Amino acid sequence: MPDLKVDQRAQYRQLLQEFKPDSGHLLAALHKIQHHFGYIPPDAVNAVGAQLRMPAAAVFGAISFYSEFRTTPPPEVLINWCSGPACRNKGGEDIRRVIEAVLALPMEANSADERVGLHLAQCEGSCEYAPLVWLRYRDGHEDGPDAVLVAERGVVHGRLKVSDAVALARRLKAGDNTP
Amino acid sequence: MSTYAEIRKQADAAWATWTKPARTRLDVTVATCSHAAGVGATLKALRETVAAGGYAVDLGLLSCGGMCFLEPLVIVTQPNGNRVLYGPVRPKDVRALLDATVTRAGVYPDLAIASIAGEGGSVPPLADHPFMQGQVRWLMANTGITDPEKLDHYIARGGYEGLAQAAQMEPEAIIAEMGASGVWGRGGAGFPAGRKWDFLRGARNTPKYMVCNADEGDPGAFVNRILLEGDPALVIEGMTIAALATGATYGYLYIRDEYPLGIERSERAIKQARERGLLGADILGSGRDYEMRVVRGAGAYVCGEETGLLSSIQDSRGMPRIKPPFPANAGVFGLPTNVNNVETYACAPIVFRDGAEKYKSLGSEKSPGTKMFSITGDVQRVGAMEVPFATPTGYLINTLCGGVQPGRTLKIIQPGGPLLGMLPAGAIDTPLDLDPYRVWKLGGMGGGGIVVCDDTTCPVDLTAYFEWFAEDESCGRCTTCHGGTQRYVEILRRIADGGGRASDIELLELITSTLPYSNCFHGQGAPAAVNCLLWYFMDELQEHIQQKRCRAGVCRGLIRYAVDPRHDRDAAAAAAICPTNAIRQDDDGRYFIDQSLCIKCNACREVQPEAIRVDDALMVLEPVAAD
């Protein structure tokens, strides 16, 4: 087990201090870590386990069970590809193939330079605008009534044509990350 | 502690100010669907135009009332109380809208949809809108009308009247009233809510827990999202009523990770309820205490299974448990727990505010009241709606949502999630009720998320998708489930790739015969799609297996893209868009598609529909005799 640096240990302790053992706090604790770091760093597993008095194996078991916990840092732009049926009916599978081909990126992978990643997302019911992908940006969120959507859903590309998906993927490949 | 009358008085004052503001106010719909529609750009344009133009206007907030197809929606409220709904409002429309409604204090006819309150003038009332015909809005009474972040709006429109009633009743009387209403569990299983509550009331152990299942994971279903984003207090009040009835002292509202706005607004509504004494100690003088919080999921469909949900809350992987013991005896932390769906709890405030008798005045004998539905897929208008039970499925699909696109025909109706299978177009006359859907040999009607597919959909491909989903989301405990769904996917994908064998039908049936031995409904429901494929779409399946043909042109192993030589000149643009450079020129300059590179993504055909055609790749003209 790696020896935690004192400052990082203190940071975990501060983030986790509100959570208690046997209180159903594991998901909330993991969300808090991920919200802070953008992912769950390997040494946070032991910190969460210590705080909640759970074996690290149980903490890691939970992390690996859920598809929205990350154990690697997020890319600058995470392409969320909607896997839902309405998107599928309207060419979603075509869009997936295009993105994977242009960026040479399999699902759930990041590019070698950690700039672009691809994630299989679940339907959230914006199906009027199917097929859609949403690009989640790591940095640069503003306040406003839609802040939580901007931060967590990012920029939605709705009613996306396959040819527009080609153009979008080529733009990302060329290094243009602008929304 | 305040009484309900005092809380209501404060709320009424806030609502009066909101509906007759000192100056014109524009309320913008912020919801997951309007975000996808680009409300962010509309908001930005509004803020900038108002600041630059010095308009005397305030900006407010709304949520989606189910008309997803008209987002971004805006309600303009005038000081005289006139409220008019506009949409879709895009950045380019903002100045004209402000000029008409703020500067000239009138109506902007170009985008006016309906009058919400006051004098509409030439704008017809919302009730007359085609999308609202036949809808009864009990659960959705506030969605799209009120600010979902202001509890006073909810209260002023009759919210917490039900709890105030229940707070004066004995637990037995609350349960009797809920039982008399006939409300059954909206999650899909159809168990009577009153009886379920009675199990918990009778449980000996304490403390007891309330759990609300808002892990709405069926792809294409979003009725719970509409409620949690639009009127979360309705769910919270319902849970509180159930707590008073059962003796539960703590509750968990478990919301899926994909609904961050629903999570934020539910947490705010809980906080506001606590501030008014509608949560906490001695609620409304009942002598009973109840507290609750939101639990955020993290992306696991199987947590929608009630025991998976309990495991997930209780610090672990969301693995469904073996029943019995049932949650009423051993739920979260091994203690007595009641688990209901979002909509089930949301019915309770209506039942206690208006009485079980009125609640039963709509719907069918077996299913009183109303049900929310979301209709998505190949329809002209995607939206969320609320209708009395037993309304024909086709009324929602054809009348409210406009049916399939012109020139297409209806092919498949998926009534309720991947675990409830898919029905042929003939199901369109089926009343939306429990028993009529059992005629189709399905487990039930589902949670209300209906997916519509037209003739461009291939049932083999769709079944492969459902089984992939079931495999991907299996918790892994039962070999029948995680192994069986894997085998399903392998066989179906092989068929779609052109490798179908006559013996595949038997193999699919063999897997189906093992899946009922799975522990939870995830594995037990997984065969539904395959069953429906065999029952209702056997001719197309046989076409795939024997003739190697996909009539919908979807299954990639059975189609090939080709350049139409008559339109060779137009193929340059197609070649330019091809993501894999598969469209190339031969030595004579004629375009052809290198099949080893083609990923069949359709981009070429989208830009040059005449130059590129889709052929059958492997079609066998003479049917192969079954071996």
mmCIF file of N, CA and C in Angstrom, chain A residues 22-27 31 54 61-62 64-69 83-86 88-90 93-94 97-98 101-102 120 122-129 145-146 148-150 152-154 156 161-163 166 170, chain B residues 31-33 35-37 40 68-69 71 219-220 222 225 256-258 260-261 264 293 296-300 312-313 315-318 333 376-378 382 452-453 461 465 469 473 556 576-579 599-601 606:
data_model
loop_
_atom_site.group_PDB
_atom_site.id
_atom_site.type_symbol
_atom_site.label_atom_id
_atom_site.label_comp_id
_atom_site.label_asym_id
_atom_site.label_seq_id
_atom_site.Cartn_x
_atom_site.Cartn_y
_atom_site.Cartn_z
ATOM 1 N N ASP A 22 -21.739 2.807 8.699
ATOM 2 C CA ASP A 22 -23.068 2.178 8.855
ATOM 3 C C ASP A 22 -24.224 3.155 8.673
ATOM 4 N N SER A 23 -24.060 4.143 7.816
ATOM 5 C CA SER A 23 -25.123 5.134 7.639
ATOM 6 C C SER A 23 -25.532 5.278 6.190
ATOM 7 N N GLY A 24 -25.091 4.380 5.348
ATOM 8 C CA GLY A 24 -25.435 4.496 3.934
ATOM 9 C C GLY A 24 -24.752 5.672 3.267
ATOM 10 N N HIS A 25 -23.511 5.957 3.678
ATOM 11 C CA HIS A 25 -22.819 7.137 3.160
ATOM 12 C C HIS A 25 -21.807 6.840 2.061
ATOM 13 N N LEU A 26 -21.654 5.559 1.678
ATOM 14 C CA LEU A 26 -20.574 5.243 0.742
ATOM 15 C C LEU A 26 -20.738 5.950 -0.602
ATOM 16 N N LEU A 27 -21.942 5.878 -1.186
ATOM 17 C CA LEU A 27 -22.129 6.509 -2.493
ATOM 18 C C LEU A 27 -21.860 8.008 -2.412
ATOM 19 N N HIS A 31 -19.040 10.060 -4.434
ATOM 20 C CA HIS A 31 -19.414 11.190 -5.294
ATOM 21 C C HIS A 31 -18.626 12.439 -4.907
ATOM 22 N N MET A 54 -14.834 0.397 6.475
ATOM 23 C CA MET A 54 -15.155 -0.692 5.538
ATOM 24 C C MET A 54 -13.856 -1.206 4.948
ATOM 25 N N GLY A 61 -15.106 -2.581 -4.612
ATOM 26 C CA GLY A 61 -16.190 -3.362 -5.212
ATOM 27 C C GLY A 61 -17.352 -2.477 -5.621
ATOM 28 N N ALA A 62 -17.665 -1.508 -4.778
ATOM 29 C CA ALA A 62 -18.755 -0.588 -5.116
ATOM 30 C C ALA A 62 -18.352 0.308 -6.286
ATOM 31 N N SER A 64 -16.344 -0.242 -8.691
ATOM 32 C CA SER A 64 -16.310 -0.960 -9.967
ATOM 33 C C SER A 64 -17.703 -1.400 -10.418
ATOM 34 N N PHE A 65 -18.667 -1.364 -9.507
ATOM 35 C CA PHE A 65 -20.021 -1.793 -9.853
ATOM 36 C C PHE A 65 -20.745 -0.750 -10.704
ATOM 37 N N TYR A 66 -20.431 0.515 -10.474
ATOM 38 C CA TYR A 66 -21.206 1.603 -11.076
ATOM 39 C C TYR A 66 -20.464 2.210 -12.262
ATOM 40 N N SER A 67 -21.216 2.460 -13.334
ATOM 41 C CA SER A 67 -20.554 2.905 -14.558
ATOM 42 C C SER A 67 -20.161 4.378 -14.542
ATOM 43 N N GLU A 68 -20.668 5.161 -13.566
ATOM 44 C CA GLU A 68 -20.337 6.586 -13.580
ATOM 45 C C GLU A 68 -19.197 6.961 -12.629
ATOM 46 N N PHE A 69 -18.637 5.989 -11.924
ATOM 47 C CA PHE A 69 -17.426 6.294 -11.147
ATOM 48 C C PHE A 69 -16.220 6.046 -12.032
ATOM 49 N N SER A 83 -26.749 5.794 -25.535
ATOM 50 C CA SER A 83 -26.999 4.434 -26.012
ATOM 51 C C SER A 83 -28.476 4.100 -26.071
ATOM 52 N N GLY A 84 -29.346 5.083 -25.814
ATOM 53 C CA GLY A 84 -30.784 4.806 -25.700
ATOM 54 C C GLY A 84 -31.452 4.429 -27.015
ATOM 55 N N PRO A 85 -32.664 3.884 -26.911
ATOM 56 C CA PRO A 85 -33.337 3.361 -28.107
ATOM 57 C C PRO A 85 -33.786 4.431 -29.102
ATOM 58 N N ALA A 86 -34.191 5.607 -28.622
ATOM 59 C CA ALA A 86 -34.625 6.650 -29.554
ATOM 60 C C ALA A 86 -33.437 7.114 -30.385
ATOM 61 N N ARG A 88 -30.822 5.313 -30.989
ATOM 62 C CA ARG A 88 -30.463 4.183 -31.838
ATOM 63 C C ARG A 88 -31.328 4.160 -33.104
ATOM 64 N N ASN A 89 -32.632 4.408 -32.912
ATOM 65 C CA ASN A 89 -33.538 4.421 -34.062
ATOM 66 C C ASN A 89 -33.174 5.498 -35.075
ATOM 67 N N LYS A 90 -32.539 6.541 -34.603
ATOM 68 C CA LYS A 90 -32.273 7.682 -35.491
ATOM 69 C C LYS A 90 -30.813 7.782 -35.881
ATOM 70 N N GLU A 93 -26.156 4.457 -33.603
ATOM 71 C CA GLU A 93 -25.098 3.468 -33.799
ATOM 72 C C GLU A 93 -24.132 3.930 -34.900
ATOM 73 N N ASP A 94 -24.666 4.576 -35.930
ATOM 74 C CA ASP A 94 -23.809 5.130 -36.986
ATOM 75 C C ASP A 94 -22.845 6.158 -36.391
ATOM 76 N N ARG A 97 -19.981 4.586 -34.479
ATOM 77 C CA ARG A 97 -18.941 4.030 -35.355
ATOM 78 C C ARG A 97 -18.048 5.122 -35.927
ATOM 79 N N VAL A 98 -18.687 6.235 -36.272
ATOM 80 C CA VAL A 98 -17.937 7.359 -36.836
ATOM 81 C C VAL A 98 -16.940 7.908 -35.811
ATOM 82 N N ALA A 101 -14.154 5.556 -35.214
ATOM 83 C CA ALA A 101 -13.243 5.430 -36.361
ATOM 84 C C ALA A 101 -12.360 6.662 -36.518
ATOM 85 N N VAL A 102 -12.976 7.838 -36.448
ATOM 86 C CA VAL A 102 -12.192 9.062 -36.698
ATOM 87 C C VAL A 102 -11.173 9.294 -35.591
ATOM 88 N N LEU A 120 -19.893 5.616 -22.811
ATOM 89 C CA LEU A 120 -21.236 5.130 -23.143
ATOM 90 C C LEU A 120 -22.208 5.665 -22.100
ATOM 91 N N GLN A 122 -26.173 6.637 -20.653
ATOM 92 C CA GLN A 122 -27.534 6.115 -20.659
ATOM 93 C C GLN A 122 -28.518 7.224 -20.996
ATOM 94 N N CYS A 123 -29.664 6.816 -21.477
ATOM 95 C CA CYS A 123 -30.739 7.736 -21.871
ATOM 96 C C CYS A 123 -31.166 8.590 -20.684
ATOM 97 N N GLU A 124 -31.313 9.890 -20.887
ATOM 98 C CA GLU A 124 -31.871 10.742 -19.841
ATOM 99 C C GLU A 124 -33.146 11.427 -20.314
ATOM 100 N N GLY A 125 -33.703 10.932 -21.419
ATOM 101 C CA GLY A 125 -35.040 11.357 -21.814
ATOM 102 C C GLY A 125 -35.130 12.684 -22.534
ATOM 103 N N SER A 126 -34.091 13.055 -23.273
ATOM 104 C CA SER A 126 -34.196 14.239 -24.137
ATOM 105 C C SER A 126 -34.447 13.776 -25.563
ATOM 106 N N CYS A 127 -35.252 12.731 -25.701
ATOM 107 C CA CYS A 127 -35.332 11.982 -26.953
ATOM 108 C C CYS A 127 -35.913 12.787 -28.110
ATOM 109 N N GLU A 128 -36.589 13.903 -27.826
ATOM 110 C CA GLU A 128 -37.050 14.764 -28.913
ATOM 111 C C GLU A 128 -35.856 15.200 -29.765
ATOM 112 N N TYR A 129 -34.682 15.278 -29.137
ATOM 113 C CA TYR A 129 -33.506 15.804 -29.828
ATOM 114 C C TYR A 129 -32.549 14.691 -30.255
ATOM 115 N N PRO A 145 -29.006 29.414 -13.746
ATOM 116 C CA PRO A 145 -30.025 28.435 -13.359
ATOM 117 C C PRO A 145 -29.785 27.058 -13.970
ATOM 118 N N ASP A 146 -29.012 27.008 -15.051
ATOM 119 C CA ASP A 146 -28.741 25.717 -15.696
ATOM 120 C C ASP A 146 -27.332 25.228 -15.371
ATOM 121 N N VAL A 148 -25.953 23.288 -13.156
ATOM 122 C CA VAL A 148 -25.709 21.871 -12.899
ATOM 123 C C VAL A 148 -25.759 21.080 -14.212
ATOM 124 N N LEU A 149 -26.608 21.511 -15.128
ATOM 125 C CA LEU A 149 -26.680 20.826 -16.421
ATOM 126 C C LEU A 149 -25.446 21.134 -17.266
ATOM 127 N N VAL A 150 -24.997 22.387 -17.208
ATOM 128 C CA VAL A 150 -23.798 22.754 -17.968
ATOM 129 C C VAL A 150 -22.599 21.961 -17.448
ATOM 130 N N GLU A 152 -22.637 19.055 -15.660
ATOM 131 C CA GLU A 152 -22.726 17.597 -15.678
ATOM 132 C C GLU A 152 -23.151 17.036 -17.032
ATOM 133 N N ARG A 153 -23.921 17.781 -17.785
ATOM 134 C CA ARG A 153 -24.312 17.306 -19.120
ATOM 135 C C ARG A 153 -23.406 17.933 -20.174
ATOM 136 N N GLY A 154 -22.946 19.139 -19.915
ATOM 137 C CA GLY A 154 -22.063 19.797 -20.858
ATOM 138 C C GLY A 154 -22.819 20.362 -22.035
ATOM 139 N N VAL A 156 -24.734 19.834 -25.418
ATOM 140 C CA VAL A 156 -25.470 18.755 -26.081
ATOM 141 C C VAL A 156 -25.494 19.014 -27.588
ATOM 142 N N LYS A 161 -26.636 14.762 -37.213
ATOM 143 C CA LYS A 161 -26.523 13.960 -38.433
ATOM 144 C C LYS A 161 -25.200 13.202 -38.395
ATOM 145 N N VAL A 162 -25.142 12.094 -39.106
ATOM 146 C CA VAL A 162 -23.896 11.321 -39.118
ATOM 147 C C VAL A 162 -22.777 12.159 -39.721
ATOM 148 N N SER A 163 -23.109 12.891 -40.790
ATOM 149 C CA SER A 163 -22.064 13.701 -41.432
ATOM 150 C C SER A 163 -21.575 14.791 -40.478
ATOM 151 N N VAL A 166 -19.158 13.246 -38.159
ATOM 152 C CA VAL A 166 -17.837 13.133 -38.786
ATOM 153 C C VAL A 166 -17.082 14.447 -38.612
ATOM 154 N N ARG A 170 -13.729 15.034 -36.459
ATOM 155 C CA ARG A 170 -12.508 15.525 -37.125
ATOM 156 C C ARG A 170 -11.985 16.788 -36.445
ATOM 157 N N ALA B 31 -34.668 22.474 -17.903
ATOM 158 C CA ALA B 31 -34.878 21.049 -17.673
ATOM 159 C C ALA B 31 -33.864 20.308 -18.529
ATOM 160 N N THR B 32 -33.706 19.014 -18.284
ATOM 161 C CA THR B 32 -32.719 18.263 -19.060
ATOM 162 C C THR B 32 -33.047 18.318 -20.551
ATOM 163 N N CYS B 33 -34.360 18.253 -20.873
ATOM 164 C CA CYS B 33 -34.738 18.264 -22.291
ATOM 165 C C CYS B 33 -34.551 19.651 -22.905
ATOM 166 N N HIS B 35 -32.387 21.796 -21.961
ATOM 167 C CA HIS B 35 -30.929 21.960 -22.084
ATOM 168 C C HIS B 35 -30.457 21.352 -23.398
ATOM 169 N N ALA B 36 -30.990 20.176 -23.720
ATOM 170 C CA ALA B 36 -30.626 19.549 -25.003
ATOM 171 C C ALA B 36 -31.125 20.385 -26.178
ATOM 172 N N ALA B 37 -32.238 21.096 -25.950
ATOM 173 C CA ALA B 37 -32.793 21.927 -27.017
ATOM 174 C C ALA B 37 -32.049 23.253 -27.155
ATOM 175 N N GLY B 40 -29.591 26.991 -22.921
ATOM 176 C CA GLY B 40 -28.437 27.753 -22.437
ATOM 177 C C GLY B 40 -28.185 28.975 -23.313
ATOM 178 N N CYS B 68 -41.854 18.488 -24.633
ATOM 179 C CA CYS B 68 -40.428 18.511 -24.978
ATOM 180 C C CYS B 68 -40.213 19.018 -26.400
ATOM 181 N N PHE B 69 -41.223 18.789 -27.255
ATOM 182 C CA PHE B 69 -41.060 19.112 -28.667
ATOM 183 C C PHE B 69 -41.126 20.610 -28.947
ATOM 184 N N GLU B 71 -39.537 22.873 -26.746
ATOM 185 C CA GLU B 71 -38.464 23.532 -26.002
ATOM 186 C C GLU B 71 -37.546 24.285 -26.966
ATOM 187 N N PRO B 219 -34.344 2.677 -20.686
ATOM 188 C CA PRO B 219 -33.975 3.651 -21.715
ATOM 189 C C PRO B 219 -35.220 4.138 -22.456
ATOM 190 N N GLY B 220 -35.354 5.432 -22.570
ATOM 191 C CA GLY B 220 -36.513 6.000 -23.246
ATOM 192 C C GLY B 220 -37.629 6.408 -22.298
ATOM 193 N N PHE B 222 -38.911 8.704 -19.148
ATOM 194 C CA PHE B 222 -38.469 9.887 -18.396
ATOM 195 C C PHE B 222 -39.601 10.546 -17.614
ATOM 196 N N ARG B 225 -38.316 11.754 -14.241
ATOM 197 C CA ARG B 225 -37.487 12.954 -14.394
ATOM 198 C C ARG B 225 -38.360 14.197 -14.485
ATOM 199 N N ARG B 256 -31.414 8.381 -9.786
ATOM 200 C CA ARG B 256 -30.318 7.926 -10.656
ATOM 201 C C ARG B 256 -29.356 9.071 -10.964
ATOM 202 N N ASP B 257 -28.121 8.687 -11.181
ATOM 203 C CA ASP B 257 -27.041 9.646 -11.407
ATOM 204 C C ASP B 257 -27.296 10.535 -12.621
ATOM 205 N N GLU B 258 -28.057 10.009 -13.583
ATOM 206 C CA GLU B 258 -28.275 10.737 -14.839
ATOM 207 C C GLU B 258 -29.202 11.923 -14.684
ATOM 208 N N PRO B 260 -29.082 14.914 -12.637
ATOM 209 C CA PRO B 260 -28.486 15.850 -11.659
ATOM 210 C C PRO B 260 -29.415 17.006 -11.290
ATOM 211 N N LEU B 261 -30.226 17.457 -12.244
ATOM 212 C CA LEU B 261 -31.129 18.566 -11.930
ATOM 213 C C LEU B 261 -32.261 18.105 -11.010
ATOM 214 N N GLU B 264 -30.735 18.018 -7.578
ATOM 215 C CA GLU B 264 -30.570 19.355 -7.003
ATOM 216 C C GLU B 264 -31.914 19.915 -6.523
ATOM 217 N N ARG B 293 -33.494 12.155 3.103
ATOM 218 C CA ARG B 293 -32.471 12.756 2.253
ATOM 219 C C ARG B 293 -32.458 12.064 0.895
ATOM 220 N N ARG B 296 -27.823 9.714 -4.211
ATOM 221 C CA ARG B 296 -27.509 9.772 -5.635
ATOM 222 C C ARG B 296 -26.950 8.438 -6.103
ATOM 223 N N GLY B 297 -27.572 7.846 -7.107
ATOM 224 C CA GLY B 297 -27.041 6.625 -7.698
ATOM 225 C C GLY B 297 -25.770 6.927 -8.464
ATOM 226 N N ALA B 298 -25.223 5.908 -9.119
ATOM 227 C CA ALA B 298 -23.962 6.134 -9.818
ATOM 228 C C ALA B 298 -23.906 5.380 -11.142
ATOM 229 N N GLY B 299 -25.076 5.066 -11.668
ATOM 230 C CA GLY B 299 -25.094 4.416 -12.969
ATOM 231 C C GLY B 299 -25.149 2.910 -12.879
ATOM 232 N N ALA B 300 -26.313 2.360 -12.502
ATOM 233 C CA ALA B 300 -26.502 0.917 -12.464
ATOM 234 C C ALA B 300 -27.995 0.644 -12.579
ATOM 235 N N SER B 312 -27.767 -0.870 -2.638
ATOM 236 C CA SER B 312 -27.001 0.292 -3.071
ATOM 237 C C SER B 312 -27.006 1.377 -2.002
ATOM 238 N N ILE B 313 -28.159 1.614 -1.371
ATOM 239 C CA ILE B 313 -28.231 2.609 -0.300
ATOM 240 C C ILE B 313 -27.327 2.182 0.861
ATOM 241 N N ASP B 315 -24.491 1.024 1.480
ATOM 242 C CA ASP B 315 -23.040 0.922 1.388
ATOM 243 C C ASP B 315 -22.509 -0.253 0.579
ATOM 244 N N SER B 316 -23.102 -0.570 -0.542
ATOM 245 C CA SER B 316 -22.480 -1.676 -1.251
ATOM 246 C C SER B 316 -22.806 -1.640 -2.721
ATOM 247 N N ARG B 317 -22.276 -2.647 -3.387
ATOM 248 C CA ARG B 317 -22.687 -2.866 -4.764
ATOM 249 C C ARG B 317 -24.204 -3.065 -4.772
ATOM 250 N N GLY B 318 -24.835 -2.644 -5.859
ATOM 251 C CA GLY B 318 -26.299 -2.724 -5.911
ATOM 252 C C GLY B 318 -26.796 -4.095 -6.309
ATOM 253 N N PHE B 333 -30.578 -1.715 5.857
ATOM 254 C CA PHE B 333 -29.930 -2.031 7.141
ATOM 255 C C PHE B 333 -30.628 -3.185 7.871
ATOM 256 N N THR B 376 -41.565 8.147 -26.874
ATOM 257 C CA THR B 376 -40.330 8.535 -27.530
ATOM 258 C C THR B 376 -40.058 7.591 -28.704
ATOM 259 N N GLY B 377 -39.034 7.890 -29.449
ATOM 260 C CA GLY B 377 -38.684 7.077 -30.612
ATOM 261 C C GLY B 377 -39.166 7.722 -31.893
ATOM 262 N N ASP B 378 -39.737 6.897 -32.775
ATOM 263 C CA ASP B 378 -40.102 7.379 -34.105
ATOM 264 C C ASP B 378 -41.494 8.002 -34.134
ATOM 265 N N VAL B 382 -42.117 14.122 -29.371
ATOM 266 C CA VAL B 382 -41.754 13.398 -28.151
ATOM 267 C C VAL B 382 -42.233 14.221 -26.960
ATOM 268 N N VAL B 452 -41.531 3.960 -29.508
ATOM 269 C CA VAL B 452 -42.229 3.668 -30.759
ATOM 270 C C VAL B 452 -41.196 3.503 -31.878
ATOM 271 N N CYS B 453 -41.370 2.445 -32.682
ATOM 272 C CA CYS B 453 -40.425 2.196 -33.775
ATOM 273 C C CYS B 453 -41.185 2.059 -35.086
ATOM 274 N N ASP B 461 -32.242 -6.624 -34.671
ATOM 275 C CA ASP B 461 -31.279 -5.647 -34.148
ATOM 276 C C ASP B 461 -31.753 -5.095 -32.807
ATOM 277 N N TYR B 465 -30.051 -5.372 -29.114
ATOM 278 C CA TYR B 465 -29.795 -4.201 -28.267
ATOM 279 C C TYR B 465 -30.343 -4.421 -26.846
ATOM 280 N N PHE B 469 -28.198 -4.730 -23.441
ATOM 281 C CA PHE B 469 -28.465 -3.888 -22.274
ATOM 282 C C PHE B 469 -28.624 -4.760 -21.027
ATOM 283 N N GLU B 473 -26.031 -4.675 -17.836
ATOM 284 C CA GLU B 473 -26.525 -4.203 -16.545
ATOM 285 C C GLU B 473 -26.787 -5.342 -15.556
ATOM 286 N N ARG B 556 -25.806 -4.923 -40.011
ATOM 287 C CA ARG B 556 -24.675 -4.510 -40.834
ATOM 288 C C ARG B 556 -24.016 -5.641 -41.604
ATOM 289 N N ALA B 576 -15.585 12.511 -49.577
ATOM 290 C CA ALA B 576 -14.968 13.485 -48.666
ATOM 291 C C ALA B 576 -15.456 13.297 -47.230
ATOM 292 N N ILE B 577 -16.704 12.865 -47.072
ATOM 293 C CA ILE B 577 -17.224 12.743 -45.708
ATOM 294 C C ILE B 577 -16.877 11.390 -45.108
ATOM 295 N N CYS B 578 -16.529 10.408 -45.929
ATOM 296 C CA CYS B 578 -16.297 9.056 -45.412
ATOM 297 C C CYS B 578 -15.233 9.064 -44.312
ATOM 298 N N PRO B 579 -15.573 8.623 -43.112
ATOM 299 C CA PRO B 579 -14.619 8.710 -41.999
ATOM 300 C C PRO B 579 -13.461 7.728 -42.114
ATOM 301 N N ILE B 599 -17.365 1.099 -42.773
ATOM 302 C CA ILE B 599 -17.948 0.756 -41.469
ATOM 303 C C ILE B 599 -19.473 0.896 -41.496
ATOM 304 N N LYS B 600 -20.032 1.149 -42.666
ATOM 305 C CA LYS B 600 -21.489 1.186 -42.858
ATOM 306 C C LYS B 600 -22.138 2.196 -41.907
ATOM 307 N N CYS B 601 -21.592 3.387 -41.895
ATOM 308 C CA CYS B 601 -22.078 4.415 -40.974
ATOM 309 C C CYS B 601 -23.121 5.316 -41.608
ATOM 310 N N GLU B 606 -26.022 9.991 -46.459
ATOM 311 C CA GLU B 606 -26.687 11.174 -45.936
ATOM 312 C C GLU B 606 -26.359 12.398 -46.795
#
